[in-house]
Every structure is written in C-alpha cells, then in structure tokens.
XYZ file of C-alpha atoms in Angstrom:
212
model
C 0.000 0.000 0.000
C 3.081 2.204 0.357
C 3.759 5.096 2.751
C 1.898 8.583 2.199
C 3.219 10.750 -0.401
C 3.489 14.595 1.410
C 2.575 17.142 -1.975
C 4.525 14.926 -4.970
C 3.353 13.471 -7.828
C 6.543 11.342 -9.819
C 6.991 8.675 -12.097
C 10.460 7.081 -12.012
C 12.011 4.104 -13.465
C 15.102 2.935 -11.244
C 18.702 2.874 -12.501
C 19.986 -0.760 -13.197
C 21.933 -3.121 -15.077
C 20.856 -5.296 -18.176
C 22.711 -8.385 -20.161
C 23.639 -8.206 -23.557
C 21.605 -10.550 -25.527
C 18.799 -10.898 -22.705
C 15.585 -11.391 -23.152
C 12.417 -11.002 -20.959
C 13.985 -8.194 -18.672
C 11.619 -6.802 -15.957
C 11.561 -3.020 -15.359
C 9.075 -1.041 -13.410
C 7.552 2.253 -13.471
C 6.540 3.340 -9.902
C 5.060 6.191 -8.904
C 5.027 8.719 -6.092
C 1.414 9.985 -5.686
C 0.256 12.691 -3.265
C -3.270 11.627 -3.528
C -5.976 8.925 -4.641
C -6.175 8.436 -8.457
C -8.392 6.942 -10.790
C -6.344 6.419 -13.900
C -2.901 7.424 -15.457
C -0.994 7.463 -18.454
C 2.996 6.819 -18.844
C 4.873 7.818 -22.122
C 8.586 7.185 -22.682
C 11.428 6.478 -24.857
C 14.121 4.331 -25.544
C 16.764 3.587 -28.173
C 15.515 0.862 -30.599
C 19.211 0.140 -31.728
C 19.708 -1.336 -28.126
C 16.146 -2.326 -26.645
C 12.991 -3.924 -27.271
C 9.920 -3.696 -25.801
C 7.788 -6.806 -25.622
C 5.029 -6.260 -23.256
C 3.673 -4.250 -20.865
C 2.288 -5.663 -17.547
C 0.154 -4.352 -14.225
C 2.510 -3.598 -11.502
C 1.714 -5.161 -8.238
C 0.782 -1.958 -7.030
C -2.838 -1.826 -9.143
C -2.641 -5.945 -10.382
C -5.441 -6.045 -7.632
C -7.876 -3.326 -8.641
C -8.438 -5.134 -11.520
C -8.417 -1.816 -13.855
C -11.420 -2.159 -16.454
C -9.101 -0.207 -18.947
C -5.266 -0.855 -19.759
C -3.880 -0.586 -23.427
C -1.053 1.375 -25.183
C 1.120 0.778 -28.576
C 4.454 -0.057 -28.327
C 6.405 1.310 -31.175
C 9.938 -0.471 -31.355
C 10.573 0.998 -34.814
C 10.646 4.696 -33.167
C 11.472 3.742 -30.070
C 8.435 4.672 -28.321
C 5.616 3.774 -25.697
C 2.568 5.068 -24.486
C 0.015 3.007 -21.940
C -2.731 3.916 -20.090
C -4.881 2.418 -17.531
C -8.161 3.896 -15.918
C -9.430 1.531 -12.827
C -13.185 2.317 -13.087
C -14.787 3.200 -16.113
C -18.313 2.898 -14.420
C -19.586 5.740 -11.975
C -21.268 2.856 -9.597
C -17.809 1.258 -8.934
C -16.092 4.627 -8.943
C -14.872 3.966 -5.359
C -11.911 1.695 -6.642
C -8.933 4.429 -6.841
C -5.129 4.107 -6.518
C -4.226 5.048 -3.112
C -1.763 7.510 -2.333
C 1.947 6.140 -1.372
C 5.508 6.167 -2.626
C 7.093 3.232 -4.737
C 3.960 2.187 -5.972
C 4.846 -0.443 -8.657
C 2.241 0.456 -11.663
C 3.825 -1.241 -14.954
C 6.116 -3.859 -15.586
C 8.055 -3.485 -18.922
C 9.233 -6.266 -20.729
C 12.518 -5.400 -22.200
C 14.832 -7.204 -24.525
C 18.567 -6.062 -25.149
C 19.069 -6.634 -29.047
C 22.345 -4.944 -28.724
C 25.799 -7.373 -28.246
C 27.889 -4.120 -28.063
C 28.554 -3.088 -24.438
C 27.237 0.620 -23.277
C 24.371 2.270 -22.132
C 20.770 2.918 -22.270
C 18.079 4.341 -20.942
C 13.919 4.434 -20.852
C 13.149 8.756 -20.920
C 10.037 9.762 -19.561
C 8.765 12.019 -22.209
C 5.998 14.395 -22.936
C 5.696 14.278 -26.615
C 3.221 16.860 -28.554
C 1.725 15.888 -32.143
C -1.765 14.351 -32.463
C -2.611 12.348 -30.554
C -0.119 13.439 -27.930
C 1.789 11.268 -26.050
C 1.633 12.492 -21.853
C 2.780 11.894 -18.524
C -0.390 12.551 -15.963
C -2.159 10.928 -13.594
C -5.895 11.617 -13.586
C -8.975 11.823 -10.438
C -12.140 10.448 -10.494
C -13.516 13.612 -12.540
C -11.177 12.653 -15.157
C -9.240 15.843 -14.751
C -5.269 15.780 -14.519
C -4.009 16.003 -10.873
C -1.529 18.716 -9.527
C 1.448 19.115 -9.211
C 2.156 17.047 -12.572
C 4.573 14.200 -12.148
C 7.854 14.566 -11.984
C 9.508 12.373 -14.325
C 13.078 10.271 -13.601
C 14.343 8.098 -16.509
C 16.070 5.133 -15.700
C 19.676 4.319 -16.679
C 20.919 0.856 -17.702
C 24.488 -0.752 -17.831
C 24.489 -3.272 -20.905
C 27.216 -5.412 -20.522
C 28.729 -8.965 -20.743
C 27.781 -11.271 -16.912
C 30.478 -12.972 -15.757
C 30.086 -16.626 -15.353
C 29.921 -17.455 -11.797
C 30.709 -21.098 -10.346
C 28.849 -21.844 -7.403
C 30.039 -25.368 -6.827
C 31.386 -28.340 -8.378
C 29.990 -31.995 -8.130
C 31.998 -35.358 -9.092
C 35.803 -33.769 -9.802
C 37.580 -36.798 -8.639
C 38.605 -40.218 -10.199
C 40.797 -40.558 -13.010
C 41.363 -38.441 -16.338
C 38.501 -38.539 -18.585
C 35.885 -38.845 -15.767
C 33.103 -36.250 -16.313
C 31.920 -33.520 -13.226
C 29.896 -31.390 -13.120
C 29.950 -26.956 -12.569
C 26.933 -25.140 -11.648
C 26.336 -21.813 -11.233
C 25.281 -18.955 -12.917
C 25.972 -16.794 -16.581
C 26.607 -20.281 -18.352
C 24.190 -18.895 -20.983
C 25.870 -16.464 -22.948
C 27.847 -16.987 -26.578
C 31.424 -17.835 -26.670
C 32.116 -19.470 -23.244
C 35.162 -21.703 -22.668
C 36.208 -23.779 -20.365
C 39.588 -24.298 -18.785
C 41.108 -26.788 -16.400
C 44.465 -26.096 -15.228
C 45.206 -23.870 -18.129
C 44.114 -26.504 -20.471
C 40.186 -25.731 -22.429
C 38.251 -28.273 -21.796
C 35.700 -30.041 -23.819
C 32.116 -28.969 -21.940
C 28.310 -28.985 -22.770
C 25.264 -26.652 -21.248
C 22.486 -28.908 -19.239
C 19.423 -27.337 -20.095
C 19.135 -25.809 -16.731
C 21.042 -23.212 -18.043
C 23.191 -23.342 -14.559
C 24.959 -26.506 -15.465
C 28.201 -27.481 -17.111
C-alpha cells in the first residue's frame, strides 16, 4: 500500500543493469502519488538500436484493482511507448482508486537487449506533442489531470557482458577422462570456454542453463 506521499506526484524508473543478448527483462515504473487516483498514463522512450519492448504488464501496485481499462502501442521501430490504464470506467464502482503512497509499482516493462555491443541505455520519460499526444499525468475520479504534474526520472541501464559465476562443483575426482559437473550462474551467454588447469576443456550446457 506504500507510505503517504506529502505534496509529490513522480513517475520514475530505477537505474539498473541489463545483459547483452537478454531477453524477458523486468523493469518497473513506480510512482510517487500525493493523492488517490483513478487512472494514469505513462509515455517514454528508448533507443531501438539497443532495446525492445515486448510487453507491458500491471505492476503489483494496481494488479489487484483489476483496472477495467489498460492498453497502449508499443512502437519499437521509433522507439516509443505510451500506456494507459483507468481503474473504473463505471460511476457505480467509482470507489476503486489508486491510493496515495511512494514506490507504488504500476507497470512492468518487458525489455529485450538486441544490442551485443557493451554501453548504455536508458527508458526517458517524455511528454511528446503531435496528435494524438503522447503524456505523462495521472488523472482523479472527474477525469481531470491532478496537480502538481509528475515529476519524471528516466532510468539508466548498464548493458554489458555477466560474468560466469561457479557456485560449486559436483563429481571432480577419479581418473582423467571422468566427467563432473559446474553449476552456477551466466553459463548462458555466446562464446564461453572452459579451462582446467590452463588446459580448455571439452564442456556442454544442461538445459538448466546453470549446469556445465
């Protein structure tokens, strides 16, 4: 339910780290509200060269309401999304609102990294004019945009390259040739090797993903 908001209105997508080649990434937009709202509406962009966007998802913060309305176009040619979700459409039911609270998880993006070149990128919050316009607002039961508008913080991703990590080894003892076993975690990424005592080892991925 979150703690009360004193006079701030935000969106904000945290700062965080992606893989290269990942797919299926979660990232949330949460929210800051100073008051109870009905419905909202995020807009951002990304670079298309480095991200997709699969799907968007309710955040755990509004899953529950059950919103009556939630749709938006994902453009991953431009690099764009807008989504919008109003929790009651019907006067008689008009009591279901979004409660006032910080960190309030509202969306949960689906994001791919098509890149394989190590860098950066990032989701922007953006207002964008043309028709139809493309906002950041949060709206009350009369339909009318709250105040202050939300303050908007874009989040900033890392792309790079996870390490392999070896968590533990089963079976390396007996004689040469015998086969063990290494599990942990990053096995799943192009080009790994293996080496044993400076010599590359012959190796095959369980389909665990965590398993050599």
């Amino acid at each position: 339910l979150g703690v009360p908001a004193s006079a701030v209105n935000r969106f904000r997508i945290d700062d965080g780290q992606l893989a290269l080649g990942s797919r299926g990434n979660i990232v949330s937009v949460v929210a800051d509200i100073d008051q109870p709202i009905v419905g909202f509406s995020v807009s951002l962009d990304f670079d298309s060269d480095k991200l997709r966007l699969s799907e968007v998802r309710l955040g755990a913060g509004i899953a529950g309401l059950e919103p009556e309305f939630s749709q938006g176009v994902i453009d991953n040619a431009r690099g764009e999304l807008v989504h919008g979700v109003v929790v009651s459409l019907t006067e008689t039911i008009v009591e279901r609102r979004i409660g006032a609270g910080q960190g309030v998880e509202l969306l949960r993006l689906v994001v791919d990294v098509v890149t394989e070149e190590p860098g950066s990128a990032s989701l922007d919050l953006q207002n964008a004019g043309g028709v139809p316009g493309r906002r950041n607002v949060m709206t009350d039961g009369n339909g009318n945009s709250v105040a202050p508008s939300p303050q908007l913080s874009d989040g900033a991703f890392e792309l790079r390259r996870l390490l392999p990590v070896i968590k533990h080894i089963q079976g390396n003892f007996g004689v040469a040739g015998d086969t063990f076993l290494v599990v942990g975690f990053n096995f799943d990424q192009d080009g790994l090797s293996v080496t044993i005592c400076d010599h590359e080892a012959e190796h095959r991925q369980l389909g665990d993903g965590q398993t050599l």
